CSV table of C-alpha atoms in Angstrom, one decimal:
chain,number,residue,atom,x,y,z
A,9,MET,CA,52.0,39.2,-59.4
A,10,ALA,CA,54.4,42.1,-60.1
A,11,LYS,CA,57.4,41.4,-62.2
A,12,ARG,CA,60.5,40.7,-60.1
A,13,THR,CA,63.5,43.1,-60.3
A,14,HIS,CA,66.7,41.3,-61.3
A,15,ILE,CA,69.6,42.5,-59.2
A,16,ALA,CA,73.3,41.7,-58.4
A,17,ILE,CA,75.0,41.8,-55.1
A,18,VAL,CA,78.6,43.1,-55.2
A,19,GLY,CA,80.3,41.9,-52.0
A,20,ALA,CA,80.3,38.6,-50.2
A,21,GLY,CA,81.1,39.4,-46.6
A,22,ILE,CA,79.4,38.9,-43.2
A,23,PHE,CA,76.6,41.4,-43.8
A,24,VAL,CA,75.8,39.9,-47.2
A,25,LYS,CA,75.5,36.4,-45.8
A,26,THR,CA,73.7,37.3,-42.5
A,27,GLN,CA,71.5,40.2,-43.5
A,28,TYR,CA,71.2,40.9,-47.2
A,29,ILE,CA,70.6,37.4,-48.5
A,30,PRO,CA,68.1,36.4,-45.7
A,31,ARG,CA,66.3,39.8,-45.9
A,32,LEU,CA,66.0,39.6,-49.7
A,33,SER,CA,64.6,36.1,-49.4
A,34,GLU,CA,61.8,37.5,-47.4
A,35,ILE,CA,60.8,39.6,-50.4
A,36,SER,CA,61.6,37.1,-53.1
A,37,ASP,CA,58.3,38.0,-54.7
A,38,LEU,CA,59.8,41.4,-55.6
A,39,VAL,CA,63.4,40.5,-56.4
A,40,SER,CA,65.6,37.9,-58.0
A,41,VAL,CA,69.3,37.8,-57.2
A,42,LYS,CA,70.9,36.9,-60.5
A,43,TYR,CA,74.6,37.5,-59.7
A,44,LEU,CA,76.8,37.6,-56.6
A,45,TRP,CA,80.2,39.1,-57.0
A,46,SER,CA,83.4,39.3,-55.0
A,47,ARG,CA,87.0,40.1,-55.8
A,48,SER,CA,88.0,36.4,-55.5
A,49,GLU,CA,86.2,33.3,-56.8
A,50,GLU,CA,86.5,31.6,-53.4
A,51,SER,CA,84.8,34.5,-51.6
A,52,ALA,CA,82.0,34.8,-54.1
A,53,GLY,CA,81.5,31.1,-54.1
A,54,SER,CA,81.0,30.9,-50.4
A,55,ALA,CA,78.3,33.5,-50.5
A,56,VAL,CA,76.6,31.9,-53.5
A,57,GLU,CA,76.3,28.7,-51.5
A,58,VAL,CA,74.3,30.6,-48.9
A,59,ALA,CA,72.2,32.4,-51.5
A,60,ARG,CA,71.2,29.3,-53.5
A,61,LYS,CA,69.0,28.1,-50.7
A,62,ASN,CA,66.6,30.9,-51.6
A,63,PHE,CA,67.8,32.0,-55.1
A,64,PRO,CA,68.7,28.8,-57.0
A,65,GLU,CA,69.3,30.8,-60.1
A,66,VAL,CA,72.1,33.0,-58.7
A,67,GLU,CA,75.5,32.9,-60.6
A,68,CYS,CA,79.0,33.4,-59.2
A,69,LYS,CA,81.0,36.3,-60.5
A,70,TRP,CA,84.4,37.6,-59.5
A,71,GLY,CA,87.2,39.9,-60.5
A,72,ASP,CA,87.2,42.6,-63.2
A,73,ALA,CA,85.7,40.2,-65.8
A,74,GLY,CA,82.8,39.3,-63.5
A,75,LEU,CA,82.1,43.0,-62.7
A,76,ASN,CA,82.1,43.8,-66.4
A,77,ASP,CA,79.6,41.0,-67.0
A,78,ILE,CA,77.3,42.6,-64.5
A,79,MET,CA,77.6,46.0,-66.0
A,80,GLN,CA,76.9,44.7,-69.5
A,81,ASP,CA,73.9,42.6,-68.6
A,82,SER,CA,70.8,44.6,-69.6
A,83,SER,CA,68.6,42.5,-67.4
A,84,ILE,CA,70.3,43.8,-64.3
A,85,THR,CA,68.6,47.0,-63.4
A,86,ALA,CA,70.0,47.4,-59.8
A,87,VAL,CA,73.0,46.5,-57.8
A,88,ALA,CA,73.6,46.3,-54.0
A,89,VAL,CA,77.2,47.2,-53.2
A,90,VAL,CA,78.2,45.8,-49.9
A,91,LEU,CA,82.0,46.2,-49.8
A,92,ALA,CA,84.8,47.4,-47.5
A,93,GLY,CA,84.7,51.1,-47.1
A,94,GLN,CA,87.9,51.6,-49.1
A,95,PHE,CA,86.5,50.1,-52.3
A,96,GLN,CA,82.8,51.0,-52.2
A,97,VAL,CA,82.8,54.4,-53.9
A,98,ASP,CA,84.9,53.6,-57.0
A,99,ILE,CA,83.0,50.4,-57.8
A,100,SER,CA,79.6,52.1,-57.2
A,101,LEU,CA,80.5,55.0,-59.5
A,102,ARG,CA,81.5,52.4,-62.2
A,103,LEU,CA,78.1,50.7,-61.9
A,104,LEU,CA,76.2,54.1,-61.9
A,105,LYS,CA,78.1,55.1,-65.1
A,106,ALA,CA,77.0,51.8,-66.6
A,107,GLY,CA,73.4,52.8,-66.0
A,108,LYS,CA,72.7,50.6,-63.0
A,109,HIS,CA,70.7,51.8,-60.0
A,110,VAL,CA,72.9,51.4,-56.8
A,111,ILE,CA,72.2,51.0,-53.1
A,112,GLN,CA,75.3,51.1,-50.9
A,113,ASP,CA,76.8,52.1,-47.6
A,114,ILE,CA,79.0,55.2,-48.2
A,115,VAL,CA,81.9,56.4,-46.1
A,116,GLU,CA,83.7,58.8,-48.5
A,117,ALA,CA,80.4,60.6,-49.0
A,118,GLU,CA,81.5,64.1,-50.0
A,119,LYS,CA,83.9,62.9,-52.7
A,120,ALA,CA,81.3,60.4,-54.0
A,121,LEU,CA,78.6,63.1,-54.2
A,122,LEU,CA,80.8,65.4,-56.2
A,123,ASP,CA,81.8,62.6,-58.6
A,124,TYR,CA,78.1,61.5,-59.0
A,125,LYS,CA,77.0,65.1,-59.7
A,126,ILE,CA,79.7,65.5,-62.3
A,127,PHE,CA,78.6,62.7,-64.6
A,128,CYS,CA,74.8,62.8,-63.7
A,129,ALA,CA,74.4,66.6,-63.8
A,130,ASP,CA,71.0,66.3,-62.2
A,131,SER,CA,69.6,64.5,-65.2
A,132,PRO,CA,66.1,63.1,-64.7
A,133,SER,CA,67.2,59.9,-66.4
A,134,ALA,CA,70.3,59.4,-64.3
A,135,PRO,CA,70.5,56.1,-62.4
A,136,TYR,CA,69.2,56.1,-58.9
A,137,TRP,CA,71.9,56.1,-56.1
A,138,ALA,CA,70.6,55.1,-52.7
A,139,VAL,CA,72.3,55.1,-49.4
A,140,ALA,CA,71.9,52.1,-47.1
A,141,GLU,CA,71.1,53.3,-43.6
A,142,ASN,CA,68.6,50.8,-42.1
A,143,TYR,CA,68.2,52.8,-38.8
A,144,ARG,CA,66.1,55.3,-40.8
A,145,PHE,CA,63.6,52.4,-41.4
A,146,GLU,CA,63.4,50.8,-38.0
A,147,PRO,CA,59.8,51.0,-36.7
A,148,GLY,CA,61.1,51.7,-33.2
A,149,PHE,CA,62.7,54.9,-34.3
A,150,THR,CA,59.7,55.9,-36.4
A,151,GLU,CA,57.5,55.5,-33.4
A,152,GLY,CA,60.0,57.3,-31.2
A,153,ARG,CA,60.0,60.3,-33.5
A,154,LYS,CA,56.2,60.6,-33.2
A,155,LEU,CA,56.5,60.5,-29.4
A,156,VAL,CA,59.3,63.1,-29.3
A,157,GLU,CA,57.0,65.5,-31.1
A,158,GLU,CA,54.7,65.3,-28.1
A,159,LEU,CA,57.4,66.4,-25.6
A,160,GLY,CA,57.1,70.2,-26.3
A,161,ASP,CA,60.3,72.2,-26.0
A,162,LEU,CA,63.3,70.0,-25.7
A,163,MET,CA,65.6,70.2,-22.6
A,164,SER,CA,68.3,67.6,-23.2
A,165,VAL,CA,69.3,64.7,-25.5
A,166,GLN,CA,71.5,61.7,-24.6
A,167,VAL,CA,72.9,58.9,-26.7
A,168,ILE,CA,74.8,56.2,-24.8
A,169,VAL,CA,76.5,53.4,-26.7
A,170,GLU,CA,78.3,50.7,-24.8
A,171,GLY,CA,79.1,48.2,-27.6
A,172,SER,CA,80.2,44.6,-27.7
A,173,MET,CA,83.0,44.6,-30.2
A,174,ASN,CA,85.1,41.8,-28.8
A,175,SER,CA,86.6,38.6,-30.1
A,176,SER,CA,83.2,36.9,-30.1
A,177,ASN,CA,81.8,39.5,-32.5
A,178,PRO,CA,82.0,38.4,-36.2
A,179,TYR,CA,83.1,41.9,-37.2
A,180,PHE,CA,86.0,42.0,-34.7
A,181,SER,CA,88.6,40.7,-37.1
A,182,SER,CA,87.4,42.8,-40.0
A,183,SER,CA,90.6,44.1,-41.6
A,184,TRP,CA,89.1,47.1,-43.5
A,185,ARG,CA,87.6,48.5,-40.3
A,186,ARG,CA,91.0,48.2,-38.6
A,187,ASN,CA,92.8,50.0,-41.4
A,188,PHE,CA,90.2,52.7,-42.0
A,189,THR,CA,90.3,56.3,-40.6
A,190,GLY,CA,87.9,56.3,-37.7
A,191,GLY,CA,87.8,52.5,-37.4
A,192,PHE,CA,84.9,51.1,-35.4
A,193,ILE,CA,83.9,54.5,-34.0
A,194,LEU,CA,83.0,55.6,-37.5
A,195,ASP,CA,81.6,52.4,-38.7
A,196,MET,CA,79.3,51.9,-35.7
A,197,GLY,CA,78.8,55.6,-34.8
A,198,VAL,CA,77.2,56.7,-38.1
A,199,HIS,CA,74.2,54.4,-37.4
A,200,MET,CA,73.8,55.9,-33.9
A,201,ILE,CA,73.8,59.4,-35.4
A,202,ALA,CA,71.2,58.3,-38.0
A,203,GLY,CA,69.0,57.1,-35.1
A,204,LEU,CA,69.6,60.4,-33.3
A,205,ARG,CA,68.7,62.6,-36.3
A,206,LEU,CA,65.5,60.6,-36.9
A,207,GLN,CA,64.3,61.5,-33.4
A,208,LEU,CA,64.9,65.2,-33.6
A,209,ALA,CA,63.1,67.9,-35.5
A,210,GLY,CA,66.2,70.0,-36.0
A,211,GLU,CA,69.8,69.3,-37.0
A,212,LEU,CA,73.0,69.5,-35.0
A,213,SER,CA,74.9,72.8,-35.2
A,214,SER,CA,78.1,72.2,-33.2
A,215,VAL,CA,80.0,69.5,-31.4
A,216,SER,CA,83.1,69.0,-29.2
A,217,ALA,CA,84.6,65.8,-28.1
A,218,PHE,CA,87.3,63.8,-26.2
A,219,THR,CA,88.5,60.5,-27.7
A,220,SER,CA,90.8,57.9,-26.3
A,221,HIS,CA,92.3,54.5,-26.9
A,222,VAL,CA,92.0,52.1,-24.0
A,223,ASP,CA,91.5,48.6,-25.4
A,224,LYS,CA,94.6,47.8,-27.4
A,225,ASN,CA,92.9,45.0,-29.1
A,226,LEU,CA,90.9,47.6,-31.1
A,227,PRO,CA,92.2,50.3,-33.5
A,228,PRO,CA,92.2,53.9,-32.2
A,229,PRO,CA,90.0,55.6,-31.0
A,230,ASP,CA,87.8,53.2,-29.1
A,231,THR,CA,86.0,55.6,-26.9
A,232,ILE,CA,84.4,59.0,-27.4
A,233,SER,CA,82.7,61.4,-25.0
A,234,SER,CA,81.1,64.5,-26.7
A,235,THR,CA,78.7,67.3,-26.3
A,236,PHE,CA,76.6,68.9,-29.0
A,237,LYS,CA,74.0,71.5,-29.6
A,238,LEU,CA,71.0,71.5,-31.8
A,239,GLU,CA,70.0,74.3,-34.0
A,240,ASN,CA,67.2,75.1,-31.6
A,241,GLY,CA,69.7,75.5,-28.8
A,242,CYS,CA,69.0,72.2,-27.0
A,243,PRO,CA,72.2,70.6,-25.6
A,244,GLY,CA,73.0,66.9,-25.8
A,245,THR,CA,75.7,64.3,-25.1
A,246,PHE,CA,77.0,61.4,-27.1
A,247,VAL,CA,79.1,58.7,-25.3
A,248,MET,CA,80.4,55.7,-27.1
A,249,VAL,CA,82.5,52.8,-25.9
A,250,VAL,CA,83.3,50.3,-28.7
A,251,SER,CA,83.7,47.3,-26.5
A,252,SER,CA,82.1,47.1,-23.0
A,253,SER,CA,81.6,44.2,-20.6
A,254,SER,CA,78.1,45.4,-20.0
A,255,PRO,CA,76.6,46.3,-23.5
A,256,LYS,CA,73.8,48.9,-23.5
A,257,ILE,CA,72.5,51.2,-26.2
A,258,PHE,CA,69.9,53.9,-25.8
A,259,TRP,CA,68.7,57.3,-27.0
A,260,ARG,CA,66.9,59.5,-24.5
A,261,VAL,CA,65.1,62.8,-25.2
A,262,VAL,CA,63.7,65.0,-22.4
A,263,GLY,CA,61.2,67.8,-22.9
A,264,LEU,CA,58.8,69.9,-20.9
A,265,ASN,CA,56.1,67.3,-21.3
A,266,GLY,CA,58.0,64.2,-20.4
A,267,ALA,CA,60.8,61.9,-21.8
A,268,VAL,CA,61.2,59.3,-24.6
A,269,GLN,CA,63.7,56.6,-24.4
A,270,ILE,CA,64.6,54.0,-27.1
A,271,GLU,CA,66.7,51.1,-25.9
A,272,ARG,CA,68.0,48.2,-27.8
A,273,GLY,CA,66.9,44.9,-26.3
A,274,ASN,CA,65.7,41.3,-26.7
A,275,VAL,CA,62.2,40.2,-26.1
A,276,ASN,CA,61.2,36.5,-26.4
A,277,GLY,CA,64.3,35.9,-28.5
A,278,GLN,CA,63.7,38.8,-30.9
A,279,HIS,CA,66.1,41.6,-31.2
A,280,GLY,CA,64.7,45.1,-31.5
A,281,TYR,CA,64.0,48.3,-29.6
A,282,VAL,CA,61.9,49.0,-26.5
A,283,VAL,CA,60.3,52.4,-26.9
A,284,ARG,CA,59.2,54.1,-23.6
A,285,LYS,CA,57.5,57.4,-23.0
A,286,VAL,CA,57.0,58.9,-19.5
A,287,ASN,CA,54.6,61.9,-19.3
A,288,ALA,CA,55.0,64.9,-17.0
A,289,ASP,CA,52.4,63.4,-14.7
A,290,GLY,CA,54.4,60.2,-14.2
A,291,GLN,CA,52.2,58.0,-16.4
A,292,SER,CA,54.2,55.8,-18.8
A,293,LYS,CA,53.8,53.5,-21.8
A,294,GLU,CA,56.2,51.2,-23.7
A,295,ALA,CA,56.2,48.9,-26.6
A,296,PHE,CA,58.7,46.6,-28.3
A,297,TYR,CA,59.5,46.8,-32.0
A,298,PRO,CA,61.5,44.0,-33.6
A,299,PHE,CA,64.3,44.8,-36.1
A,300,SER,CA,63.0,45.1,-39.7
A,301,GLY,CA,65.0,48.1,-41.0
A,302,VAL,CA,67.1,46.2,-43.6
A,303,THR,CA,64.0,44.5,-45.1
A,304,ASP,CA,62.0,47.7,-45.2
A,305,GLU,CA,65.0,49.6,-46.7
A,306,LEU,CA,65.4,47.1,-49.5
A,307,LYS,CA,61.7,47.2,-50.2
A,308,MET,CA,61.9,50.9,-50.5
A,309,PHE,CA,64.9,50.7,-52.8
A,310,LEU,CA,63.1,48.3,-55.1
A,311,HIS,CA,60.1,50.5,-55.1
A,312,ASN,CA,62.2,53.6,-55.9
A,313,VAL,CA,63.9,51.9,-58.8
A,314,ASN,CA,60.6,51.8,-60.5
A,315,SER,CA,59.1,55.0,-59.2
A,316,GLU,CA,60.0,58.1,-57.2
A,317,VAL,CA,63.0,58.5,-54.8
A,318,SER,CA,62.4,58.4,-51.0
A,319,PRO,CA,64.3,61.1,-49.0
A,320,LYS,CA,65.2,58.4,-46.5
A,321,LEU,CA,67.6,57.0,-49.1
A,322,ASN,CA,69.2,60.4,-50.0
A,323,PRO,CA,73.0,60.4,-50.4
A,324,GLN,CA,73.2,64.0,-49.0
A,325,ALA,CA,71.6,62.9,-45.7
A,326,TYR,CA,74.2,60.2,-45.2
A,327,ALA,CA,77.0,62.6,-46.0
A,328,TYR,CA,75.9,64.7,-43.1
A,329,GLU,CA,75.9,61.7,-40.7
A,330,SER,CA,79.2,60.4,-42.0
A,331,GLN,CA,81.0,63.7,-41.8
A,332,PHE,CA,79.7,64.4,-38.3
A,333,LYS,CA,81.1,61.0,-37.1
A,334,TYR,CA,84.3,61.6,-38.9
A,335,GLU,CA,84.8,64.9,-37.1
A,336,TYR,CA,84.0,63.2,-33.8
A,337,SER,CA,86.7,60.6,-34.3
A,338,THR,CA,89.4,62.8,-35.6
A,339,PHE,CA,89.2,66.0,-33.6
A,340,ARG,CA,90.8,65.2,-30.2
A,341,GLN,CA,91.6,68.6,-28.8
A,342,VAL,CA,89.6,69.8,-25.8
A,343,GLY,CA,86.8,72.1,-26.7
A,344,MET,CA,87.4,72.0,-30.5
A,345,LEU,CA,84.2,72.9,-32.3
A,346,VAL,CA,83.1,71.9,-35.7
């Protein structure tokens, strides 16, 4: 059996409890969670209670003293930073400077990249900084990309996101998303752009958008309707409603040889994506792919800590997605191009 990698989790919120801890437990032959940190003892303790079911050795850490303990522990080679957007970058940079490999979700990507390059200076021995974007690892999107390549010249692209961010959603009351530039549009939309980019052979070259604020229970903006153009000239549309009474999410690509659609769904109690291809002759095929992106992403991170870096976890790729969604949510004038 391979030696397990000892890691710490910095953060104790919803995503840690419902995703990171359960997904890490699925690969406990590869990883051991030694510490779980939060800013307060109470918050860290609540997450430790969840983690101890699968990682009985996990210790509770909190505050500056706890973070210093993690940075000074030579047995900890990697840290998962799962914090509110306002705090992620500074803490991640502190951990990187302490020599820890880091995986995190990044919102202030451009500033973080600059700071990282300043102290790492492209050194081959620099700690590994990975960007958490599980959509890049979802098998439904991987299969969709292969099918899109069979479509020939592309004619149109659609992304429709009708979300379910209402009072029954555990993230609805998240304070940092309500006090963050771009709000739920940025936090949710960056994943949708990641899914879009994975489907397409080229990058986006321009975008224009309308945004509005309709549901006063949500921070502005809560809707966006936009058009974009790919570098190859293919046009597309991106429409997002943060909270809809009839949730629906799909990506659709139309080409000369047919169409491919990836739609979020539930089959036999499993959440995932239905991938459907329709050929030019009307023949079609479809398959269902359960969610596994977070697990596969964490496995890749652990692999990369001990070997070569995957481009799927590249900070610069995330910077592109984050910046594009930031521009979507902040430019409100009709026809403004970015």
